[in-house]
Tab-separated table of C-alpha atoms and ligand atoms in Angstrom:
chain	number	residue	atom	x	y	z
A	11	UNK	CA	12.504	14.078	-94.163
A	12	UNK	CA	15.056	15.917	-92.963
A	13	UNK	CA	14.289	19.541	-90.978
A	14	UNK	CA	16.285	22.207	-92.565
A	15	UNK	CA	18.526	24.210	-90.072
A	16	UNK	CA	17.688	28.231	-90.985
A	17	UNK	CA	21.038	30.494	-89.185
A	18	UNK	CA	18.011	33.645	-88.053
A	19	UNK	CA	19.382	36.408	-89.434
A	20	UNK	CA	23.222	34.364	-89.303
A	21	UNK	CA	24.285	32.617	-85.974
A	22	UNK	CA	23.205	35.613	-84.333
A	23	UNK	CA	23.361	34.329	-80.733
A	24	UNK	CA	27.280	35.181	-81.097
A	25	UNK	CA	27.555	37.542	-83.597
A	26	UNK	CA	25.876	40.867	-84.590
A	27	UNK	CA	22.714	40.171	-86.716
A	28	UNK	CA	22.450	40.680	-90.313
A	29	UNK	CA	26.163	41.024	-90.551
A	30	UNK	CA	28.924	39.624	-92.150
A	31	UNK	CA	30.812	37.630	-88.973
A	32	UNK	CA	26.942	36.878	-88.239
A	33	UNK	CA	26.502	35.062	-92.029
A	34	UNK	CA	30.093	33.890	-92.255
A	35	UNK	CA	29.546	32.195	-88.422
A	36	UNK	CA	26.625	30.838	-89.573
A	37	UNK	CA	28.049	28.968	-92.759
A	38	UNK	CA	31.116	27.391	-90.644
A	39	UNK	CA	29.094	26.179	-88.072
A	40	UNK	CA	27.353	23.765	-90.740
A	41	UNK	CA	24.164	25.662	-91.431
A	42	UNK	CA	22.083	25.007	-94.692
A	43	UNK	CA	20.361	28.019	-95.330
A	44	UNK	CA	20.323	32.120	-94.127
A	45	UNK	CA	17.827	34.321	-92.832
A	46	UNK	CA	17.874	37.859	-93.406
A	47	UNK	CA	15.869	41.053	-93.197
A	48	UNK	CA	15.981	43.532	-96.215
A	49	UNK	CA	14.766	46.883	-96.159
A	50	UNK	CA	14.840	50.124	-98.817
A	51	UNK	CA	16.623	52.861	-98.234
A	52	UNK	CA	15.868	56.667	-98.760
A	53	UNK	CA	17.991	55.901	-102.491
A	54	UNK	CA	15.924	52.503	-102.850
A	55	UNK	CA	19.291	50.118	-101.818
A	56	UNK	CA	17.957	47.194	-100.257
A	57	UNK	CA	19.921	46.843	-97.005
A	58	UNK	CA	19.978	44.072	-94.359
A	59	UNK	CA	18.668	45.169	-91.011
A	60	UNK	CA	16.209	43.849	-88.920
A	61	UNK	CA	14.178	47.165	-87.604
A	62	UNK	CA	12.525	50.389	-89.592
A	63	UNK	CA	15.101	51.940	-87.521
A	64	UNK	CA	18.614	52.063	-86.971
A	65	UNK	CA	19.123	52.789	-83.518
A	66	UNK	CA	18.876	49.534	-81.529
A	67	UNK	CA	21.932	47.684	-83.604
A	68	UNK	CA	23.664	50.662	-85.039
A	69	UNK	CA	25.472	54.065	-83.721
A	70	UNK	CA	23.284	56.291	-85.919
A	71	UNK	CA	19.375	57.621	-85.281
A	72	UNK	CA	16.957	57.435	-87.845
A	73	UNK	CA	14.720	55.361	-90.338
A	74	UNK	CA	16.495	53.395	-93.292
A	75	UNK	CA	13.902	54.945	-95.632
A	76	UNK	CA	15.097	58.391	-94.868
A	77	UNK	CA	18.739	57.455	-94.877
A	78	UNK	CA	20.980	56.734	-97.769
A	79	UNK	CA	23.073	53.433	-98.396
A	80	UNK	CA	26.214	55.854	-98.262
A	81	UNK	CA	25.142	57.092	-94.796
A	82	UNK	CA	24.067	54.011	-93.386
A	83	UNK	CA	27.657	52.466	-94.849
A	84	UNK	CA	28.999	54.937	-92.341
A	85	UNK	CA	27.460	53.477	-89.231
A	86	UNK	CA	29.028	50.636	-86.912
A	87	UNK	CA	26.383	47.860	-86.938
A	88	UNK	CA	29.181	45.505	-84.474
A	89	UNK	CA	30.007	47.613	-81.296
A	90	UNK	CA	26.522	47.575	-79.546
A	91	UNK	CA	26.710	43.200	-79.583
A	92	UNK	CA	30.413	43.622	-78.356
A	93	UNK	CA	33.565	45.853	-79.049
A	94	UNK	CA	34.939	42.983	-80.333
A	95	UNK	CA	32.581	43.728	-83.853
A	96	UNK	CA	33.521	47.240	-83.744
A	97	UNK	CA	33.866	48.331	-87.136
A	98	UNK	CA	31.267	46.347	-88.790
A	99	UNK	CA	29.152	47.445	-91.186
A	100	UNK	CA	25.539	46.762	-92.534
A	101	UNK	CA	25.299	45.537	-95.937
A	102	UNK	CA	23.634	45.585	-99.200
A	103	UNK	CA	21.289	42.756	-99.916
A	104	UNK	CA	24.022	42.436	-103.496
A	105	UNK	CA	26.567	41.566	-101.353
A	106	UNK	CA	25.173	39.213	-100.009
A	107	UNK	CA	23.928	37.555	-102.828
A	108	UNK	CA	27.384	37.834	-103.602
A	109	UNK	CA	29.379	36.237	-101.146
A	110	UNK	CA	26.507	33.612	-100.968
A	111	UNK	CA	26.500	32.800	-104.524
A	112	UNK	CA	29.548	30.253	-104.678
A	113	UNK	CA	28.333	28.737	-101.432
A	114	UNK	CA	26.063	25.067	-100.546
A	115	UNK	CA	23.145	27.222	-98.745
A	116	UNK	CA	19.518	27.983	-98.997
A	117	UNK	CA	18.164	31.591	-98.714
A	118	UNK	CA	14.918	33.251	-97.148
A	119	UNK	CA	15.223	37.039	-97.697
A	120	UNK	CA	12.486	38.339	-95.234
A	121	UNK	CA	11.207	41.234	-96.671
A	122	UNK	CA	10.229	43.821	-94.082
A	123	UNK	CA	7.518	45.417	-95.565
A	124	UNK	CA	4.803	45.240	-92.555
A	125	UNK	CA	5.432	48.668	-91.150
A	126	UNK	CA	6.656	50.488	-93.836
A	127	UNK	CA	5.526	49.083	-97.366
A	128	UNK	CA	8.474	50.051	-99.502
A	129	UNK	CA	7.296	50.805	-103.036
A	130	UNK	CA	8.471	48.128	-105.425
A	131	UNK	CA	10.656	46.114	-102.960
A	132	UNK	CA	9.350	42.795	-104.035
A	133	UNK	CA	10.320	43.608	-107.699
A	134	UNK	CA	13.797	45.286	-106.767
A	135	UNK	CA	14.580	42.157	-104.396
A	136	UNK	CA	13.510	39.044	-107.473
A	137	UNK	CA	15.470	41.211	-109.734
A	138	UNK	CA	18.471	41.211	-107.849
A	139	UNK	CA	17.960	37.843	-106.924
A	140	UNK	CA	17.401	36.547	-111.008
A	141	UNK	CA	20.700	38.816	-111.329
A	142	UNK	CA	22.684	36.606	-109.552
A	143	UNK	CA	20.810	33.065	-110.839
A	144	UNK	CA	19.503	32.291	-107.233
A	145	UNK	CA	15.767	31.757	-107.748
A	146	UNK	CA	15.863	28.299	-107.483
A	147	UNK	CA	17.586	28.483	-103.683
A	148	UNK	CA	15.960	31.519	-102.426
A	149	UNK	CA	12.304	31.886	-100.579
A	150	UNK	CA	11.094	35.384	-100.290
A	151	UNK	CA	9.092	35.611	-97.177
A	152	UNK	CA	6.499	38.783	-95.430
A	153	UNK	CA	4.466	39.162	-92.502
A	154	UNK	CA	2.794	41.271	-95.189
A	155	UNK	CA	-0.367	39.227	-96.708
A	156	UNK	CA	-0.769	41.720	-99.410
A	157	UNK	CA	2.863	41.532	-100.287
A	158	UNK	CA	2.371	37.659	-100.689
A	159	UNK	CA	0.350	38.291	-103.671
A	160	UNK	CA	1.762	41.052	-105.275
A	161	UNK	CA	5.077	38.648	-105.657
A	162	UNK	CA	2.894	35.441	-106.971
A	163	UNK	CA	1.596	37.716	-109.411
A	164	UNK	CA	4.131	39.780	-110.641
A	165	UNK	CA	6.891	37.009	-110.083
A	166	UNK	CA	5.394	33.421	-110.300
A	167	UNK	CA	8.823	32.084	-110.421
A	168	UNK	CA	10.012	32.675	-106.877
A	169	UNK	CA	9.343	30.578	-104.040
A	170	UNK	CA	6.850	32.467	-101.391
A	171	UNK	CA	6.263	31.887	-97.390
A	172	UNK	CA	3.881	34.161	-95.513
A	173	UNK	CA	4.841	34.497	-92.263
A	174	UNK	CA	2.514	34.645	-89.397
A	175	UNK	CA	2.895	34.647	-85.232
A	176	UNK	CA	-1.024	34.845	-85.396
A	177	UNK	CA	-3.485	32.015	-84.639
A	178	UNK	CA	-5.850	31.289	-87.749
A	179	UNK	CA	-7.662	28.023	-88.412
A	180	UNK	CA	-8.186	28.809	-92.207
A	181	UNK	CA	-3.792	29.635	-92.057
A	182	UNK	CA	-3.213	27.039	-94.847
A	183	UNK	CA	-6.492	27.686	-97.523
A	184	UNK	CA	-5.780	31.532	-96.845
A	185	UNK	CA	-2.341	31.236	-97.296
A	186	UNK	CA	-2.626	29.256	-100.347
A	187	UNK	CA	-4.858	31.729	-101.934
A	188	UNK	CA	-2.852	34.844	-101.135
A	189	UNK	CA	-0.418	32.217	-103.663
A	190	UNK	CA	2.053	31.257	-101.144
A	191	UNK	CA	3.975	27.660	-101.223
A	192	UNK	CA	5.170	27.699	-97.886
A	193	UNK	CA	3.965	29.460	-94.289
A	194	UNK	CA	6.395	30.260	-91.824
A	195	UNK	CA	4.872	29.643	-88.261
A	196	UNK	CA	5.409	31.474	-84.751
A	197	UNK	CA	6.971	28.507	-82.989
A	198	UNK	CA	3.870	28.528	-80.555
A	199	UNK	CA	1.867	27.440	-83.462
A	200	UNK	CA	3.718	24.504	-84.436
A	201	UNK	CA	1.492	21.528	-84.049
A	202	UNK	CA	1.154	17.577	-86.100
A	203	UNK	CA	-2.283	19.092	-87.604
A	204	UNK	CA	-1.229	22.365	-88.668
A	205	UNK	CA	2.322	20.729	-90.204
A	206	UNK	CA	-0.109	17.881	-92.033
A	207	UNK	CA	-2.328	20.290	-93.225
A	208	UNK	CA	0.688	22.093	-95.213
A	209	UNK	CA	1.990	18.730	-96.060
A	210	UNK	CA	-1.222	17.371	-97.853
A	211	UNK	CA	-1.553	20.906	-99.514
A	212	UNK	CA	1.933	20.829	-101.107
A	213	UNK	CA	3.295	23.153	-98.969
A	214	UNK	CA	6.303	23.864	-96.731
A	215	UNK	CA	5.963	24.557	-92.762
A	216	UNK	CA	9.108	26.617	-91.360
A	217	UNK	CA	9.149	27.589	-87.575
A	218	UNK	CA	10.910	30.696	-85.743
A	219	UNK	CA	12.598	31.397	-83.333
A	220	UNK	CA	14.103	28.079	-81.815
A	221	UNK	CA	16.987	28.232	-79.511
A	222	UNK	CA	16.250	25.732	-76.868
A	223	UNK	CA	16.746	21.997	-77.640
A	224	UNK	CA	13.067	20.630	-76.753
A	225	UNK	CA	11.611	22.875	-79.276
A	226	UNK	CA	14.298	21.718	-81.694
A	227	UNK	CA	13.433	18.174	-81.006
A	228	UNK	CA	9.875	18.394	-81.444
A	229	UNK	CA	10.230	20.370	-84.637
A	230	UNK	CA	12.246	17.297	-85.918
A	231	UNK	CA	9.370	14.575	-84.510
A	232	UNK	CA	6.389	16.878	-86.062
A	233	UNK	CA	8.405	16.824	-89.683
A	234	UNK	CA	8.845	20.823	-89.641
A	235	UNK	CA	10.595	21.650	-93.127
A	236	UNK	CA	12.721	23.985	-91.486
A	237	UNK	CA	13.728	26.042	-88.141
A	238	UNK	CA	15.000	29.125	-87.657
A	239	UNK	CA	17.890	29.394	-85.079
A	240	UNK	CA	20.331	32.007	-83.830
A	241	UNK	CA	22.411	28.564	-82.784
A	242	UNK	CA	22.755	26.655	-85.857
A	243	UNK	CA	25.469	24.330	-83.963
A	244	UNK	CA	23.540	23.271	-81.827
A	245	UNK	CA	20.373	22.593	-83.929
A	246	UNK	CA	22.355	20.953	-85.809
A	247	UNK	CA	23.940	18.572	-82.624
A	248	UNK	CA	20.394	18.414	-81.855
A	249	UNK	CA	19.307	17.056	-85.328
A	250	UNK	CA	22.128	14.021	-84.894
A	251	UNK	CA	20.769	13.400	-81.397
A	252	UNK	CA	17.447	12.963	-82.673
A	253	UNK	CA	18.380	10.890	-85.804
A	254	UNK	CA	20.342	8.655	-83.353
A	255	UNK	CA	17.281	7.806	-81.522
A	256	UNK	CA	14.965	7.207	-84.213
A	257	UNK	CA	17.244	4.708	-86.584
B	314	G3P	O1	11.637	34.892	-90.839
B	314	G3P	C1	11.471	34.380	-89.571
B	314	G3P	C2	11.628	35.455	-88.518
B	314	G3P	O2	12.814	36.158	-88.790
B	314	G3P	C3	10.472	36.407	-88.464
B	314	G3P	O3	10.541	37.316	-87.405
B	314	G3P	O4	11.074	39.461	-86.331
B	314	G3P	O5	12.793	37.673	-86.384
B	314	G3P	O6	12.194	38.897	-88.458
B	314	G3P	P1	11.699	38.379	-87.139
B	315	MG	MG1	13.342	37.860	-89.973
Protein backbone atom coordinates (compact mmCIF):
# COMPACT_ATOMS: atom_id res chain seq x y z
CA UNK A 1 0.00 0.00 0.00
CA UNK A 2 0.94 3.13 -0.81
CA UNK A 3 0.58 6.23 2.01
CA UNK A 4 -1.33 9.00 0.48
CA UNK A 5 0.49 12.45 0.64
CA UNK A 6 -2.45 15.06 2.15
CA UNK A 7 -0.96 19.10 1.15
CA UNK A 8 -2.53 20.43 5.17
CA UNK A 9 -4.52 23.01 4.28
CA UNK A 10 -2.18 23.34 0.63
CA UNK A 11 1.72 23.36 0.92
CA UNK A 12 1.27 25.70 3.60
CA UNK A 13 4.87 25.70 4.90
CA UNK A 14 5.46 28.30 1.88
CA UNK A 15 2.39 29.69 1.15
CA UNK A 16 -0.56 31.28 3.07
CA UNK A 17 -3.00 28.52 4.26
CA UNK A 18 -6.26 27.83 2.79
CA UNK A 19 -5.40 29.94 -0.17
CA UNK A 20 -5.12 29.78 -3.64
CA UNK A 21 -0.96 29.98 -4.16
CA UNK A 22 -1.28 27.58 -0.96
CA UNK A 23 -3.65 24.85 -3.15
CA UNK A 24 -2.09 25.67 -6.50
CA UNK A 25 1.66 25.04 -4.65
CA UNK A 26 0.41 22.13 -3.37
CA UNK A 27 -0.83 20.47 -6.74
CA UNK A 28 2.66 21.33 -8.61
CA UNK A 29 4.67 20.00 -6.08
CA UNK A 30 3.07 16.42 -6.86
CA UNK A 31 0.55 16.15 -4.06
CA UNK A 32 -2.48 13.67 -4.30
CA UNK A 33 -5.01 15.07 -2.27
CA UNK A 34 -5.99 18.73 -0.28
CA UNK A 35 -6.81 19.60 3.09
CA UNK A 36 -8.95 22.35 3.91
CA UNK A 37 -10.96 23.99 6.66
CA UNK A 38 -14.57 25.25 5.83
CA UNK A 39 -16.52 27.38 7.92
CA UNK A 40 -20.21 29.34 7.56
CA UNK A 41 -20.45 32.64 7.34
CA UNK A 42 -22.94 35.22 8.92
CA UNK A 43 -24.91 34.67 5.07
CA UNK A 44 -24.27 30.75 5.41
CA UNK A 45 -21.18 30.80 2.49
CA UNK A 46 -18.95 28.16 3.39
CA UNK A 47 -15.49 29.75 3.38
CA UNK A 48 -11.99 28.24 3.79
CA UNK A 49 -10.22 29.37 6.90
CA UNK A 50 -8.70 27.60 9.49
CA UNK A 51 -9.88 29.62 12.87
CA UNK A 52 -13.58 30.87 14.22
CA UNK A 53 -11.78 34.01 13.74
CA UNK A 54 -10.23 36.06 11.27
CA UNK A 55 -7.60 37.84 12.88
CA UNK A 56 -4.50 35.60 13.03
CA UNK A 57 -4.31 35.09 8.93
CA UNK A 58 -6.32 38.02 7.80
CA UNK A 59 -6.28 42.07 8.15
CA UNK A 60 -9.85 42.18 9.49
CA UNK A 61 -11.25 41.44 13.36
CA UNK A 62 -14.05 39.36 13.90
CA UNK A 63 -15.83 35.85 13.72
CA UNK A 64 -16.72 34.35 10.15
CA UNK A 65 -20.22 33.66 11.52
CA UNK A 66 -20.84 37.29 12.09
CA UNK A 67 -19.20 38.38 8.89
CA UNK A 68 -20.48 38.16 5.39
CA UNK A 69 -18.72 36.36 2.33
CA UNK A 70 -18.73 39.98 0.70
CA UNK A 71 -16.85 41.38 3.73
CA UNK A 72 -14.59 38.70 4.30
CA UNK A 73 -13.86 38.88 0.19
CA UNK A 74 -12.55 42.26 1.22
CA UNK A 75 -9.83 41.12 3.56
CA UNK A 76 -6.07 40.23 2.57
CA UNK A 77 -5.64 36.61 3.75
CA UNK A 78 -1.59 36.78 2.02
CA UNK A 79 0.27 39.78 3.69
CA UNK A 80 0.57 38.45 7.34
CA UNK A 81 2.68 34.96 5.74
CA UNK A 82 4.70 37.53 3.56
CA UNK A 83 4.11 40.78 1.44
CA UNK A 84 4.89 38.79 -1.25
CA UNK A 85 0.89 37.24 -0.94
CA UNK A 86 -0.39 40.61 -0.48
CA UNK A 87 -3.56 40.76 -2.14
CA UNK A 88 -4.82 37.37 -1.57
CA UNK A 89 -7.99 36.54 -0.76
CA UNK A 90 -9.95 33.77 1.19
CA UNK A 91 -12.22 31.73 -0.77
CA UNK A 92 -15.45 30.03 -1.10
CA UNK A 93 -15.46 26.33 -0.53
CA UNK A 94 -17.33 26.50 -4.64
CA UNK A 95 -14.33 27.67 -5.85
CA UNK A 96 -12.57 25.40 -4.82
CA UNK A 97 -14.49 22.65 -5.82
CA UNK A 98 -14.11 24.44 -8.87
CA UNK A 99 -10.69 24.82 -9.72
CA UNK A 100 -10.24 21.25 -8.21
CA UNK A 101 -12.75 19.63 -10.29
CA UNK A 102 -10.66 19.07 -13.62
CA UNK A 103 -7.69 18.09 -11.49
CA UNK A 104 -5.97 14.17 -10.44
CA UNK A 105 -6.49 14.92 -6.49
CA UNK A 106 -8.25 13.62 -3.49
CA UNK A 107 -10.19 15.95 -1.09
CA UNK A 108 -10.78 16.07 2.83
CA UNK A 109 -12.93 19.17 3.55
CA UNK A 110 -12.44 19.49 7.41
CA UNK A 111 -15.42 20.81 8.63
CA UNK A 112 -14.86 23.12 11.59
CA UNK A 113 -17.73 22.64 13.50
CA UNK A 114 -16.08 21.92 17.14
CA UNK A 115 -16.37 25.42 18.48
CA UNK A 116 -19.02 26.80 16.73
CA UNK A 117 -21.60 24.12 15.36
CA UNK A 118 -22.83 25.84 12.24
CA UNK A 119 -26.46 24.90 11.61
CA UNK A 120 -26.74 22.67 8.58
CA UNK A 121 -23.05 22.81 7.45
CA UNK A 122 -22.77 19.15 6.84
CA UNK A 123 -25.83 19.31 4.46
CA UNK A 124 -24.72 22.71 2.73
CA UNK A 125 -21.04 21.20 2.30
CA UNK A 126 -22.42 17.28 0.55
CA UNK A 127 -24.64 19.44 -1.45
CA UNK A 128 -22.12 21.48 -2.87
CA UNK A 129 -19.93 18.73 -3.09
CA UNK A 130 -22.82 16.28 -5.17
CA UNK A 131 -23.08 19.73 -7.21
CA UNK A 132 -19.92 19.42 -8.59
CA UNK A 133 -19.90 15.23 -8.93
CA UNK A 134 -17.02 14.90 -6.29
CA UNK A 135 -18.42 12.42 -3.77
CA UNK A 136 -16.53 9.72 -4.84
CA UNK A 137 -12.95 11.78 -4.20
CA UNK A 138 -13.91 13.76 -1.27
CA UNK A 139 -13.78 12.69 2.70
CA UNK A 140 -15.61 15.00 4.95
CA UNK A 141 -13.85 15.01 8.21
CA UNK A 142 -14.79 16.74 12.21
CA UNK A 143 -13.25 16.80 15.44
CA UNK A 144 -17.00 16.94 16.08
CA UNK A 145 -18.31 13.25 17.15
CA UNK A 146 -21.83 14.35 16.90
CA UNK A 147 -21.26 15.81 13.50
CA UNK A 148 -19.90 12.29 12.42
CA UNK A 149 -23.30 10.97 12.70
CA UNK A 150 -25.46 13.51 11.66
CA UNK A 151 -23.53 13.14 8.05
CA UNK A 152 -23.79 9.05 8.06
CA UNK A 153 -27.29 9.58 8.58
CA UNK A 154 -28.44 12.23 6.61
CA UNK A 155 -25.76 11.53 3.80
CA UNK A 156 -24.71 7.78 3.70
CA UNK A 157 -23.05 8.41 0.48
CA UNK A 158 -20.05 10.46 1.55
CA UNK A 159 -16.96 9.17 2.85
CA UNK A 160 -16.52 10.16 6.80
CA UNK A 161 -13.18 10.47 9.13
CA UNK A 162 -13.52 11.61 12.73
CA UNK A 163 -10.71 13.25 13.74
CA UNK A 164 -9.21 12.96 17.11
CA UNK A 165 -5.70 14.28 18.94
CA UNK A 166 -7.22 12.40 22.03
CA UNK A 167 -6.06 9.03 23.45
CA UNK A 168 -9.03 6.39 23.49
CA UNK A 169 -8.61 2.62 23.52
CA UNK A 170 -12.25 1.97 22.25
CA UNK A 171 -11.07 4.93 19.11
CA UNK A 172 -11.92 2.35 16.37
CA UNK A 173 -15.49 0.48 17.81
CA UNK A 174 -16.54 4.17 18.85
CA UNK A 175 -15.63 5.56 15.79
CA UNK A 176 -17.26 2.98 13.81
CA UNK A 177 -20.47 3.42 15.57
CA UNK A 178 -20.64 7.21 15.41
CA UNK A 179 -20.65 5.62 11.32
CA UNK A 180 -17.32 6.78 10.34
CA UNK A 181 -15.04 4.81 7.60
CA UNK A 182 -11.94 6.36 8.37
CA UNK A 183 -10.25 8.15 11.75
CA UNK A 184 -7.82 10.71 11.35
CA UNK A 185 -5.13 10.39 14.18
CA UNK A 186 -2.96 13.11 16.15
CA UNK A 187 0.40 11.96 14.84
CA UNK A 188 1.35 11.05 18.56
CA UNK A 189 -1.16 8.36 18.30
CA UNK A 190 0.06 6.64 15.37
CA UNK A 191 1.06 3.18 16.36
CA UNK A 192 1.16 -0.77 14.29
CA UNK A 193 -1.92 -1.70 16.74
CA UNK A 194 -4.00 1.23 16.43
CA UNK A 195 -3.30 1.29 12.29
CA UNK A 196 -4.24 -2.77 12.35
CA UNK A 197 -7.09 -2.26 14.29
CA UNK A 198 -8.57 0.21 11.46
CA UNK A 199 -7.23 -2.09 8.90
CA UNK A 200 -9.10 -5.33 10.08
CA UNK A 201 -12.25 -3.06 10.65
CA UNK A 202 -12.36 -1.77 7.04
CA UNK A 203 -11.28 1.40 7.82
CA UNK A 204 -8.80 4.12 6.81
CA UNK A 205 -6.01 5.58 9.34
CA UNK A 206 -4.81 9.25 8.24
CA UNK A 207 -2.18 11.09 10.46
CA UNK A 208 -1.59 15.02 11.02
CA UNK A 209 0.60 17.11 11.15
CA UNK A 210 3.91 15.58 9.65
CA UNK A 211 6.67 17.80 8.59
CA UNK A 212 9.77 16.10 9.71
CA UNK A 213 11.09 13.10 7.70
CA UNK A 214 11.25 10.34 10.62
CA UNK A 215 7.64 10.75 11.22
CA UNK A 216 7.11 10.52 7.47
CA UNK A 217 9.08 7.37 7.35
CA UNK A 218 7.44 5.62 10.02
CA UNK A 219 4.01 6.55 8.75
CA UNK A 220 5.10 4.72 5.49
CA UNK A 221 6.60 1.41 7.60
CA UNK A 222 3.25 1.35 9.92
CA UNK A 223 0.99 1.36 6.45
CA UNK A 224 -0.74 4.85 7.43
CA UNK A 225 -3.39 5.48 4.53
CA UNK A 226 -2.47 8.92 4.44
CA UNK A 227 -0.39 12.01 6.03
CA UNK A 228 -1.05 15.31 6.28
CA UNK A 229 1.88 17.70 5.40
CA UNK A 230 2.45 21.42 4.96
CA UNK A 231 5.63 19.96 2.71
CA UNK A 232 4.15 17.75 0.24
CA UNK A 233 7.70 17.75 -1.70
CA UNK A 234 9.31 16.48 0.58
CA UNK A 235 6.88 13.74 1.79
CA UNK A 236 6.78 12.90 -1.28
CA UNK A 237 11.03 12.63 -1.69
CA UNK A 238 10.56 10.90 1.47
CA UNK A 239 8.02 8.30 0.11
CA UNK A 240 10.75 7.38 -2.90
CA UNK A 241 13.45 7.12 -0.24
CA UNK A 242 11.52 4.72 1.60
CA UNK A 243 10.27 2.66 -1.42
CA UNK A 244 13.98 2.51 -2.45
CA UNK A 245 14.87 0.74 0.64
CA UNK A 246 12.19 -1.66 0.90
CA UNK A 247 12.21 -3.17 -2.94
O1 LIG B 1 -7.50 17.44 9.21
C1 LIG B 1 -6.28 17.28 9.82
C2 LIG B 1 -5.88 18.52 10.59
O2 LIG B 1 -6.05 19.62 9.74
C3 LIG B 1 -6.67 18.72 11.85
O3 LIG B 1 -6.22 19.78 12.63
O4 LIG B 1 -6.19 22.09 13.46
O5 LIG B 1 -4.81 21.50 11.48
O6 LIG B 1 -7.28 21.63 11.30
P1 LIG B 1 -6.13 21.31 12.20
MG1 LIG C 1 -7.65 20.96 9.27
Amino acid sequence: MTTKIIAHRGASKLAPENTMPAFNLAYQQGAEAIETDVQLTKDNVPVLIHDEHVKRTTNGIGYIKDLTFAQLKQLDAGAWFSQKYTGTAIISLEKFLEWIKPKPLYLNIELKNNKIDYKNIETIVYDMVRHYQLLNRTTLSTFNPKSVKRISELHSEIKIAFLTSRRNKNLVPYARELGANAIHVKYRLLNRFLVDQCHQANMAIRAYTLNKPSRMLKSYALNCDGIFTDVPDLALQYRTVFKEQNK
